[in-house]
Coordinates of C-alpha atoms in Angstrom, one line a residue:
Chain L
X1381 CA 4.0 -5.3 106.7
X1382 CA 0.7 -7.1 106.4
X1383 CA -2.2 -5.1 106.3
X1384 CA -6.0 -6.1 107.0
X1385 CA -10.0 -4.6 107.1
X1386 CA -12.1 -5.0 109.8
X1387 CA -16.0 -5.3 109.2
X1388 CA -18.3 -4.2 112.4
X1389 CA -21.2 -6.1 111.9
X1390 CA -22.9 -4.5 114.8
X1391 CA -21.8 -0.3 114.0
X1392 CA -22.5 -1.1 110.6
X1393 CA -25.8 1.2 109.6
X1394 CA -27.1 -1.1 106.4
X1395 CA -26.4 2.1 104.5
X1396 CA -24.3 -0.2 101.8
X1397 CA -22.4 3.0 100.8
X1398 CA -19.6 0.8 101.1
X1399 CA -21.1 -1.2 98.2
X1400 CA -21.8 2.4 96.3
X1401 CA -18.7 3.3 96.6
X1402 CA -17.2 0.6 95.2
X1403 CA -19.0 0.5 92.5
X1404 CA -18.3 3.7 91.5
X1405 CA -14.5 3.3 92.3
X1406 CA -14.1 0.1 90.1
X1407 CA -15.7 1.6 87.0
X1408 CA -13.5 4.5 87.5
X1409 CA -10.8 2.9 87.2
X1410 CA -11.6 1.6 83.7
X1411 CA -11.5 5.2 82.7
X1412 CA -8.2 5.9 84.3
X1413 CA -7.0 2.4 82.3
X1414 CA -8.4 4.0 79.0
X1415 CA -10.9 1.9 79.0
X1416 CA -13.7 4.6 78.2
X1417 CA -14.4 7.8 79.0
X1418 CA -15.7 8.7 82.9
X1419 CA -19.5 9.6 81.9
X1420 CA -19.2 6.1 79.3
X1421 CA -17.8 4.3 82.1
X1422 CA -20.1 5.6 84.6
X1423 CA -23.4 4.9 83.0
X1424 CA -22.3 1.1 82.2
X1425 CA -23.9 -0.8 85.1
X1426 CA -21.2 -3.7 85.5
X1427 CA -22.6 -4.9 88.6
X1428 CA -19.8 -7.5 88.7
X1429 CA -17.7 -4.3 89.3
X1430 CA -19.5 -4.0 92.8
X1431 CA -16.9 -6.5 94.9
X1432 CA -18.9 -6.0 98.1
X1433 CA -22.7 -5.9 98.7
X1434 CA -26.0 -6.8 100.8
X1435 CA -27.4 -10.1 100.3
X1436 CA -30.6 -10.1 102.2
X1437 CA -32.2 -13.8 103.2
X1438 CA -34.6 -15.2 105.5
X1439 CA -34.2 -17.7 108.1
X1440 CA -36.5 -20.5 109.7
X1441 CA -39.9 -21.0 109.2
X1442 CA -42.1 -18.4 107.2
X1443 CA -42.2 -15.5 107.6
X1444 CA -38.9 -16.6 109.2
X1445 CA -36.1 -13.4 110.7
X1446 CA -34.4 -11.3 108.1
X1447 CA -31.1 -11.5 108.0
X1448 CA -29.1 -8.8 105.7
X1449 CA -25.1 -9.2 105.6
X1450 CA -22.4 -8.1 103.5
X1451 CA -21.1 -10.0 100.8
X1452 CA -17.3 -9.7 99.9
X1453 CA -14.2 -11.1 99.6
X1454 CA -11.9 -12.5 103.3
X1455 CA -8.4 -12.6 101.8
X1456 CA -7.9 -15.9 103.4
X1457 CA -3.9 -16.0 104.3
X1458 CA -3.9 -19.4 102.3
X1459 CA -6.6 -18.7 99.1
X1460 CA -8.2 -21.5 98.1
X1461 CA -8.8 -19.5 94.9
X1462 CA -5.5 -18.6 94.7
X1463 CA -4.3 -22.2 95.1
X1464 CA -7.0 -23.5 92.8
X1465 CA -6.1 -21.2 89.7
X1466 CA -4.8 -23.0 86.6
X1467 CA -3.9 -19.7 84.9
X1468 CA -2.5 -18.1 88.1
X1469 CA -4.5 -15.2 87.4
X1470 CA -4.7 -15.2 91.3
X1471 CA -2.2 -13.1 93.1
X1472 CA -2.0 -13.1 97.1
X1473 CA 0.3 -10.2 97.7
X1474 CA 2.9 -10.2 100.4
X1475 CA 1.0 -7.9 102.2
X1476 CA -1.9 -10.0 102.5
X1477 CA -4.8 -9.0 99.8
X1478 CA -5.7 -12.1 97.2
X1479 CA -5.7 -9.9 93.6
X1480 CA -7.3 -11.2 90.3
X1481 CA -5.9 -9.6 87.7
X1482 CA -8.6 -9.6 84.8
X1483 CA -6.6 -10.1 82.2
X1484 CA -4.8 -13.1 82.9
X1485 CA -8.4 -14.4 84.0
X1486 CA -10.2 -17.0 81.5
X1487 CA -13.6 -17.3 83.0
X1488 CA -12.6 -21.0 84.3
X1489 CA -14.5 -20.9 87.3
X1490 CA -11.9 -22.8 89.5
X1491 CA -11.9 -20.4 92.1
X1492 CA -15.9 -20.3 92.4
X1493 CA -15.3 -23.6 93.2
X1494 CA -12.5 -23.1 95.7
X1495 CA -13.9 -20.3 97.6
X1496 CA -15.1 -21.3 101.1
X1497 CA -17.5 -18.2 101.3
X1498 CA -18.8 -18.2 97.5
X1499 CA -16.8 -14.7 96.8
X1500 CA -15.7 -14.4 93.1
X1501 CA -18.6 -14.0 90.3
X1502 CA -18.6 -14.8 86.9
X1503 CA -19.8 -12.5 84.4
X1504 CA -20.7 -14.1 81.0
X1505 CA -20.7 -11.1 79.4
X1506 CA -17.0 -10.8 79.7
X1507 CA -16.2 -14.4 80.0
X1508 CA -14.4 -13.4 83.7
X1509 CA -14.7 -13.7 87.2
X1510 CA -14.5 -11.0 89.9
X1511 CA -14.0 -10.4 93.4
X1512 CA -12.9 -7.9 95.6
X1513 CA -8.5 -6.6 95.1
X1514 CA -9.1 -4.6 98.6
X1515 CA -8.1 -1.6 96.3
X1516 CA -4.3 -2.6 96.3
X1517 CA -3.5 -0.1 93.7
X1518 CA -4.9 2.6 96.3
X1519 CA -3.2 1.2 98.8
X1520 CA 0.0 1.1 97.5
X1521 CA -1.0 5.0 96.4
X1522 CA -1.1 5.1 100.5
X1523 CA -4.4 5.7 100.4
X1524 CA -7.1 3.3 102.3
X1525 CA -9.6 1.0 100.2
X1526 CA -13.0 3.0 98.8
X1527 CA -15.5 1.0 100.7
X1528 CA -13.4 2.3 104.1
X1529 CA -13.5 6.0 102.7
X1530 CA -16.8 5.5 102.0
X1531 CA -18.4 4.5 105.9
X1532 CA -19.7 6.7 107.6
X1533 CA -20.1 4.8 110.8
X1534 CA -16.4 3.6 111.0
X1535 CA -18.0 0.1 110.8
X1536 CA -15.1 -0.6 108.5
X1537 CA -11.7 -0.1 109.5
X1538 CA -8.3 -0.6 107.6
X1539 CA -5.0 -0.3 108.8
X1540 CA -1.9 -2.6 109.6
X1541 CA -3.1 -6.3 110.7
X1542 CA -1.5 -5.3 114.3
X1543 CA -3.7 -2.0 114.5
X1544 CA -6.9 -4.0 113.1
X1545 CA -6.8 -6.9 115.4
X1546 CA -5.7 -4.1 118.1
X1547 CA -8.9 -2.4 117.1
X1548 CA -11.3 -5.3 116.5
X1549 CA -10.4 -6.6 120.2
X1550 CA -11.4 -3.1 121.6
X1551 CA -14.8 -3.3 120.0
X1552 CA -15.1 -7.0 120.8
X1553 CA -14.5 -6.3 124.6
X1554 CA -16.7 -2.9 124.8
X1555 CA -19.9 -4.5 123.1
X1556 CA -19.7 -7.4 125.7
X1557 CA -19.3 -5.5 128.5
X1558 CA -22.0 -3.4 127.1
X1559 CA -24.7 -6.1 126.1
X1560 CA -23.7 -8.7 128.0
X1561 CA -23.4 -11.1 124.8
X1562 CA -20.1 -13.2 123.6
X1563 CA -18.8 -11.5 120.7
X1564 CA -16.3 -12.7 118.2
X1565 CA -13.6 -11.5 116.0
X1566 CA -13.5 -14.4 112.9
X1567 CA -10.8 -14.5 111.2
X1568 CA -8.5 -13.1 113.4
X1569 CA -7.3 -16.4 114.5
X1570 CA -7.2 -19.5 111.8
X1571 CA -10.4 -20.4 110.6
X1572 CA -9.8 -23.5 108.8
X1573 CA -6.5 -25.5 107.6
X1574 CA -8.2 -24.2 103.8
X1575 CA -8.5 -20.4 104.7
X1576 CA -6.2 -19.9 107.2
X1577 CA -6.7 -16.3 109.1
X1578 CA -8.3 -13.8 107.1
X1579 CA -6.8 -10.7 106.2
X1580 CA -10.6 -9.0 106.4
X1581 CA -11.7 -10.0 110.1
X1582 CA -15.2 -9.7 111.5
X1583 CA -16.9 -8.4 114.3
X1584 CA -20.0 -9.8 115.6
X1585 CA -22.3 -11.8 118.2
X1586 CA -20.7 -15.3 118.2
X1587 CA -24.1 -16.9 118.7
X1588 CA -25.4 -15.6 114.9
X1589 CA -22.0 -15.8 113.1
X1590 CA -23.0 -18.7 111.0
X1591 CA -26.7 -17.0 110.0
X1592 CA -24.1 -14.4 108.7
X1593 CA -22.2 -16.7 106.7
X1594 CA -19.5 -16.7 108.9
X1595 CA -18.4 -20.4 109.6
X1596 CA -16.2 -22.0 112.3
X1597 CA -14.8 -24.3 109.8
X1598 CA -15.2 -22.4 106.5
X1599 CA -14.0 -24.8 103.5
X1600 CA -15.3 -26.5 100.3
X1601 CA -14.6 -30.3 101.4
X1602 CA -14.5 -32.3 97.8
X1603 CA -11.9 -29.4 97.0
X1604 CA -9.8 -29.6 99.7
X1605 CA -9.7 -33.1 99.4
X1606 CA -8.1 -33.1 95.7
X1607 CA -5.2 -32.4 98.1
X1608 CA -5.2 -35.9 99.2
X1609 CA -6.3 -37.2 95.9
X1610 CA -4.0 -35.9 94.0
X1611 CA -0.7 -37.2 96.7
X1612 CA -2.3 -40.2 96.7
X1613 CA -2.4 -40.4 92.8
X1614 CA 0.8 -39.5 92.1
X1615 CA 2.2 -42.0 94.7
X1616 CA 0.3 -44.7 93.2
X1617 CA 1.7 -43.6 89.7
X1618 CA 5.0 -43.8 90.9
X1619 CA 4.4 -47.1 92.3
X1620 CA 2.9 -48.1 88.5
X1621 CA 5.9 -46.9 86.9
X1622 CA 7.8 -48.3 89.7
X1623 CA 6.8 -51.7 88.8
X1624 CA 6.9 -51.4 85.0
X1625 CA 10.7 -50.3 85.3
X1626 CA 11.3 -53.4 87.4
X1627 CA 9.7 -55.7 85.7
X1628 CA 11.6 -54.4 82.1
X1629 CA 14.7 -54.9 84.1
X1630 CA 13.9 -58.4 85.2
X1631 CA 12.7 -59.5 81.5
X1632 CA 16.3 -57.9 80.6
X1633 CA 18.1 -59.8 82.9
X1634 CA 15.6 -63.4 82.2
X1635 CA 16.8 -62.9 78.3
X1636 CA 20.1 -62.8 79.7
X1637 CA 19.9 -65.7 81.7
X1638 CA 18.3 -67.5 78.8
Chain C
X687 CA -2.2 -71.9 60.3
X688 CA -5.9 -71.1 61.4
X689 CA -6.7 -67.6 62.6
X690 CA -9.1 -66.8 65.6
X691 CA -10.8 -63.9 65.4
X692 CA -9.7 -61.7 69.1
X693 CA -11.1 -58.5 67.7
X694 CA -13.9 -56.6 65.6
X695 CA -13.4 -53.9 63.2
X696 CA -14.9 -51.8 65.7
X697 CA -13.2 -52.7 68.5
X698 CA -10.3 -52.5 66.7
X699 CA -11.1 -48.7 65.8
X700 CA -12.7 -47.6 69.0
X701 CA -9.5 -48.6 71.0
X702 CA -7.2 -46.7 68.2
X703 CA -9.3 -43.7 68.7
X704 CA -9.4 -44.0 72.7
X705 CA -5.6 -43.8 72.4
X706 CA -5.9 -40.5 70.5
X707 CA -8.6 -39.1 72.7
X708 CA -6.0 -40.1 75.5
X709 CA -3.6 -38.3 74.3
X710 CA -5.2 -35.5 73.9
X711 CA -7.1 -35.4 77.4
X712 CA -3.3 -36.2 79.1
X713 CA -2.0 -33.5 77.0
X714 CA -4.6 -30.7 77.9
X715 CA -5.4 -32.3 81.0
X716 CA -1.9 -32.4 82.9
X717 CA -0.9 -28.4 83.0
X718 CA -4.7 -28.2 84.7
X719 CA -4.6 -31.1 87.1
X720 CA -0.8 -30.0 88.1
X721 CA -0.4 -26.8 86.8
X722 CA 3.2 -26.1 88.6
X723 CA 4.9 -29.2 87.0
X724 CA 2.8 -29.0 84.0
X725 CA 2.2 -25.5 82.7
X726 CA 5.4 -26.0 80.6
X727 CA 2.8 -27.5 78.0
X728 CA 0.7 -24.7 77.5
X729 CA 4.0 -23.1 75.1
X730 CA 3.1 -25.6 72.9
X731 CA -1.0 -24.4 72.7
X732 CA -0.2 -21.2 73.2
X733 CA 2.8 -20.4 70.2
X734 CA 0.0 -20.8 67.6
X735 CA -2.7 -18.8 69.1
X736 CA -0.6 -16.2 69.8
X737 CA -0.7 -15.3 66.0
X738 CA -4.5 -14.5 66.6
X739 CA -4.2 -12.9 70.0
X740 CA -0.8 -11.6 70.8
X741 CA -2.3 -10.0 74.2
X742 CA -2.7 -13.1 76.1
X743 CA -0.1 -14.8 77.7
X744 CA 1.1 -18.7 77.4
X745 CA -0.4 -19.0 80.8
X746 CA -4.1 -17.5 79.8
X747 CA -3.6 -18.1 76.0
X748 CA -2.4 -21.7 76.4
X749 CA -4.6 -23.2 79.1
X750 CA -7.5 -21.3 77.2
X751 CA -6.6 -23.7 74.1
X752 CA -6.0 -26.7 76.6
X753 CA -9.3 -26.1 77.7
X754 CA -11.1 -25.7 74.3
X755 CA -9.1 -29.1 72.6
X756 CA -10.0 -30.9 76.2
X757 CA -13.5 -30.2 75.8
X758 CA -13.4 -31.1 71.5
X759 CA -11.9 -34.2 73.2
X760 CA -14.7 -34.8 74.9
X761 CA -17.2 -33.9 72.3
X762 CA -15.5 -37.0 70.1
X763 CA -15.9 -39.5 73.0
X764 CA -19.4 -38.5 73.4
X765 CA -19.9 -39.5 69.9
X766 CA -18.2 -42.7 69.9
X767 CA -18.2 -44.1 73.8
X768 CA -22.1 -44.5 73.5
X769 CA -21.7 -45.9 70.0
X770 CA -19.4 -48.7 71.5
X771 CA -21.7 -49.0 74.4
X772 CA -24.3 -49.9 72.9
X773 CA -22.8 -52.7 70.7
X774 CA -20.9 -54.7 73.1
X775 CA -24.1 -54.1 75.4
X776 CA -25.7 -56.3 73.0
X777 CA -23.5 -58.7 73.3
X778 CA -22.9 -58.8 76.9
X779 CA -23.7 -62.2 77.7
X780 CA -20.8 -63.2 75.7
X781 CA -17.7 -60.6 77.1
X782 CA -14.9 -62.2 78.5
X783 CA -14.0 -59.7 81.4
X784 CA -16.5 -61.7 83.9
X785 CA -14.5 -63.7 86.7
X786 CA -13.1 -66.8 85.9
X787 CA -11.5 -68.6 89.1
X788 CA -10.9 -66.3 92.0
X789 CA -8.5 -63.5 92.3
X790 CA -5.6 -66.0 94.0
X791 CA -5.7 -68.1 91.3
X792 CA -5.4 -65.0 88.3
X793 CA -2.5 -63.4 90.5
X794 CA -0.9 -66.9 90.5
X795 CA -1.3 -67.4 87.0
X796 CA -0.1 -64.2 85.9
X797 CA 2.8 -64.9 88.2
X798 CA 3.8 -67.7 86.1
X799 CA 3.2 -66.0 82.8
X800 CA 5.2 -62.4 83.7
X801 CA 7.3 -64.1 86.2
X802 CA 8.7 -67.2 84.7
X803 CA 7.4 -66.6 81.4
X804 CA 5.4 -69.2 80.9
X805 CA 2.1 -69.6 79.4
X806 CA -0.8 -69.1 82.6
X807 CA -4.1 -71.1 82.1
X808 CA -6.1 -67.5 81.2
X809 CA -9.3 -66.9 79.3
X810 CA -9.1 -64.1 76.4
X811 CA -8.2 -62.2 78.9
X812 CA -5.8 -62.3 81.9
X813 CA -7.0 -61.3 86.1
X814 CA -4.7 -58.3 85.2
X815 CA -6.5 -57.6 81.7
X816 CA -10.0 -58.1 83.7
X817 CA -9.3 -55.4 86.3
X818 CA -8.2 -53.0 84.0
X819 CA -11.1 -53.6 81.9
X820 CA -13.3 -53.2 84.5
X821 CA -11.2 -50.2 86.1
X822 CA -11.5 -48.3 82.5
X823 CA -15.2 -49.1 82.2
X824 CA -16.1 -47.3 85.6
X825 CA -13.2 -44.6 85.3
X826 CA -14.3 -43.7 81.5
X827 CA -18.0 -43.2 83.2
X828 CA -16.9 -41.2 85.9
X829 CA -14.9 -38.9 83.8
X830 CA -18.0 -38.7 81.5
X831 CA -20.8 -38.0 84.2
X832 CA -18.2 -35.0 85.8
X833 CA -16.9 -34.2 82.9
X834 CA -20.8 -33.3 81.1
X835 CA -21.2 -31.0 84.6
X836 CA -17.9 -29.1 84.2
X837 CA -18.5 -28.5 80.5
X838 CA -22.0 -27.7 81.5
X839 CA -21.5 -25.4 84.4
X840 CA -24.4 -23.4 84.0
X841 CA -26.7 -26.2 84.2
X842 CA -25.7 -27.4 87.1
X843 CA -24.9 -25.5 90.9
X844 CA -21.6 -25.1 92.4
X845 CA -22.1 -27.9 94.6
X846 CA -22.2 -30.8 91.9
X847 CA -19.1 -29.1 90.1
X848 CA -16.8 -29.4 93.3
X849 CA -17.8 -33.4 93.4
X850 CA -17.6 -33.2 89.7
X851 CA -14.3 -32.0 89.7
X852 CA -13.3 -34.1 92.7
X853 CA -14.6 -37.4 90.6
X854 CA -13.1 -36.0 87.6
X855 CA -9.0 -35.8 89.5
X856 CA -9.9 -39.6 91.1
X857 CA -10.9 -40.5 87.6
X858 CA -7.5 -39.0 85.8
X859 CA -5.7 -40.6 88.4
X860 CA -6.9 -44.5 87.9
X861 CA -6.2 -44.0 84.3
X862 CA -2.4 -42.3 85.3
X863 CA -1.7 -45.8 87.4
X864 CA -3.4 -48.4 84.9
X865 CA -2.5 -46.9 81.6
X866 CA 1.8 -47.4 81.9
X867 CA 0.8 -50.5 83.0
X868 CA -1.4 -51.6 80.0
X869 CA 0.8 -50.3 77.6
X870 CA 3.9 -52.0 79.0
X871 CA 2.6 -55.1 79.1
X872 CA 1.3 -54.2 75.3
X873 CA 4.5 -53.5 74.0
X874 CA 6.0 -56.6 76.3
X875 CA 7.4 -59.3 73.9
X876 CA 5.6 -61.6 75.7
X877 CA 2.5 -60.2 74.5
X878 CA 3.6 -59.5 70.9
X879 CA 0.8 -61.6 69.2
X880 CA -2.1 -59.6 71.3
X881 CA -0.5 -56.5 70.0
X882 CA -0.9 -57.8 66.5
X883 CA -4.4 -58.6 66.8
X884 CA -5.6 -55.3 68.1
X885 CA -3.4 -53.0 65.7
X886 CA -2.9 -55.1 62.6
X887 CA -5.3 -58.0 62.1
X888 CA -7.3 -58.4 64.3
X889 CA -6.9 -62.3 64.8
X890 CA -4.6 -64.7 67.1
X891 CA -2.9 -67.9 65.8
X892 CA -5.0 -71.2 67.1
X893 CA -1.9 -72.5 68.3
X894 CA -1.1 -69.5 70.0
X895 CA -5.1 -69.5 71.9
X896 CA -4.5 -72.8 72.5
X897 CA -1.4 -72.7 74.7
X898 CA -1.9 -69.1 76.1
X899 CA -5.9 -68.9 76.8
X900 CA -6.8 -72.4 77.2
X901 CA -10.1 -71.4 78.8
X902 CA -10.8 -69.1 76.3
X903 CA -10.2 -72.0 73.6
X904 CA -12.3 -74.5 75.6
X905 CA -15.3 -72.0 75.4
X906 CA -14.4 -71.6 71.3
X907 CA -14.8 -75.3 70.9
X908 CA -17.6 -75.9 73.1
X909 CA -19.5 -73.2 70.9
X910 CA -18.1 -74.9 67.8
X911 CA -17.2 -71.6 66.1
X912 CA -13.5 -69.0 65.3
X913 CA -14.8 -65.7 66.9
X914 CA -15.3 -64.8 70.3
X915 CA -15.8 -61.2 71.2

């Protein structure tokens, strides 16, 4: 049974307790991993620790319209950063979050590079990159990610993809019929051949998605296209070797002859 | 018999230690370009750092040592590609990679030479021996320019390391085609003398220059001297 988040971009207050909460829950779970003690734990800053958060910008001309939207991981259904891994530190789980598991992480930076929404951070003070787990271990506790416990205007929503998308559809149709704009639910459907659908779908005015981050076609093109490089490649290659073979076969066969 | 000099000291020693480089950039460079068939390799890295950090795994262990021997790799050809550069830069006018004869004529004499086995009218160097020349010149500068802006991440934004690394795959891939071929047709019998002169002597029989590079021969006599580089 897959399982997904829904983000509500227009109930969402700009409280960010989401983000609070998250940090807090992350650094508590170095203490539960005997990793320091809860105060030690808790006084550390780690902001890498903080997998979802505001990123305020400006758009147009100065002074230009203020745009504030929440950074965090999609859990694409395909992963670039998954896919893009070398030390498959990466984990998409069958139930549809994308885990990186610290330890097996060495601070490569492949899946910076993969990511079609710039998600994971490095932290050189570790030597590792971070991102958002959806709080798998809570959720196979049975209980529902921190930054959902932590809204208080249900502008995040978590339950099984079929109840989210259920959900997300319900808003969609009620704020249209209500403001009389096109909303949209990204990610429900497949965003791109790279992402796929995303298992942490949106809801929003369709005509600002993209000042939100929010592409139609969200993918990092030179990385997606070592896909193609790297088939072509190894067809060439086999075409090289191929011909190398032959021709040591012939030059047998010549001596023969001779 | 009189001996023509094919090759410098340097030359000599610069392709020896490309070969090592090569080795090691294949050997680190494979289990990251193709991790699933590759990773197999990173036992190998990993068995020996595992004495110093028995926490990490032959997956984060090894392609953490992969990484660190690519990029010492690198550091050597830093040292010694500009070195090279720089010398046969001054003596540019007199390389024997330029064109000689269109690419019909090169393809039909290395026809005769790999196909009948007989000797084609080449320069130093054969159409085939050009191209790959020219293909490692431009591939060895690709994978230099990406390969400063992976190792230098932080100097450079997350834009230029996706082309970087995209450059850097199409770069490993025109040396994964050219390279079996170049070192089959080193270790071909018909090429025995070449092989001499780069890894033992450096020099090529006059007879043998005269019958297998003709053009090459007509240029050492019109400039009256043995050594051509």
């Amino acid at each position: 049974m897959r399982v997904s988040m829904l983000y509500d971009m227009q109930a969402c207050l700009r409280c960010y307790a989401c983000s609070v909460q998250c940090g807090i829950e992350n650094r508590a779970r170095l203490s539960r991993d005997g990793r320091g003690t809860p105060e030690r734990v808790l006084e550390n800053q780690r902001p890498e620790l903080r997998f979802i958060f505001p990123v305020f910008h400006y758009l147009g001309n100065y002074p230009g319209r203020a745009v504030s939207y929440v950074h965090h991981c999609m859990h694409c259904e395909n992963a670039p950063c998954a896919r893009r891994c070398p030390a498959a530190a990466i984990e998409v789980k069958p139930y549809g979050p994308v885990v990186i598991h610290e330890e097996r992480c060495i601070g490569c930076r492949a899946c910076v590079e993969a990511c079609p929404f710039n998600v994971p951070r490095f932290a050189p003070r570790m030597g590792k990159t971070y991102k958002c787990f959806m709080c798998y271990d809570r959720l196979e506790a049975g209980l529902p990610p921190a930054c959902v416990e932590a809204c208080p205007a249900r502008a995040l929503y978590f339950g099984t993809r079929e109840e989210v998308l259920e959900e997300g559809r319900r808003r969609v149709s009620r704020y249209e019929k209500r403001l009389g704009e096109t909303f949209t639910l990204y990610g429900a459907e497949k965003v791109s051949e790279a992402t796929g659908y995303l298992h942490w779908v949106t809801v929003g005015p369709a005509a600002i998605l993209e000042d939100y981050t929010l592409r139609p076609d969200a993918a990092q093109k030179p990385i997606e296209a070592l896909d193609a490089v790297r088939t072509i490649g190894w067809v060439l290659f086999g075409a090289s070797a191929a011909g190398v073979i032959g021709h040591f076969l012939y030059s047998l066969g010549k001596r023969v002859e001779e | 018999m009189r001996e023509i000099q094919a090759f410098n000291r340097f030359q000599r020693s610069m392709h020896l230690h490309y070969i090592h480089f090569m080795v090691i950039f294949f050997l680190t460079g494979l289990p990251q370009v193709a991790p699933h068939h590759f990773r197999w390799l990173l036992y190998f890295f990993w068995v020996p750092f595992a004495w110093f950090s028995p926490e990490t795994t032959y997956l984060s262990g090894g392609m953490k040592v992969a990484m660190v021997l690519h990029r010492l790799a690198a550091v050597g050809l830093l040292i010694y590609a500009p070195l090279f550069a720089l010398r046969e830069l001054k003596n540019m006018g007199r390389w024997q990679i330029w064109p000689e004869g269109g690419p019909g004529a090169g393809i039909a004499e290395l026809i005769k030479h790999y196909l009948s086995f007989q000797p084609g009218r080449f320069g130093k160097y054969n159409f085939g021996q050009k191209c790959l020349a020219w293909l490692t010149i431009v591939a060895t500068g690709i994978m230099i320019v990406s390969g400063c802006i992976l190792m230098f991440k932080d100097a450079f934004s997350p834009s230029a390391w996706r082309w970087a690394r995209f450059f850097h795959d199409v770069g490993f891939f025109v040396f994964l085609v050219i390279l079996p071929i170049h070192i089959y047709m080193a270790l071909h019998p018909l090429n025995r003398k070449g092989f001499r002169a780069m890894f033992e002597t450096g020099t090529l029989p006059e007879d043998y220059v005269k019958t297998h590079h003709p053009l090459w021969w007509e240029k050492i006599k019109s400039r009256g001297g043995g050594s051509m580089s």
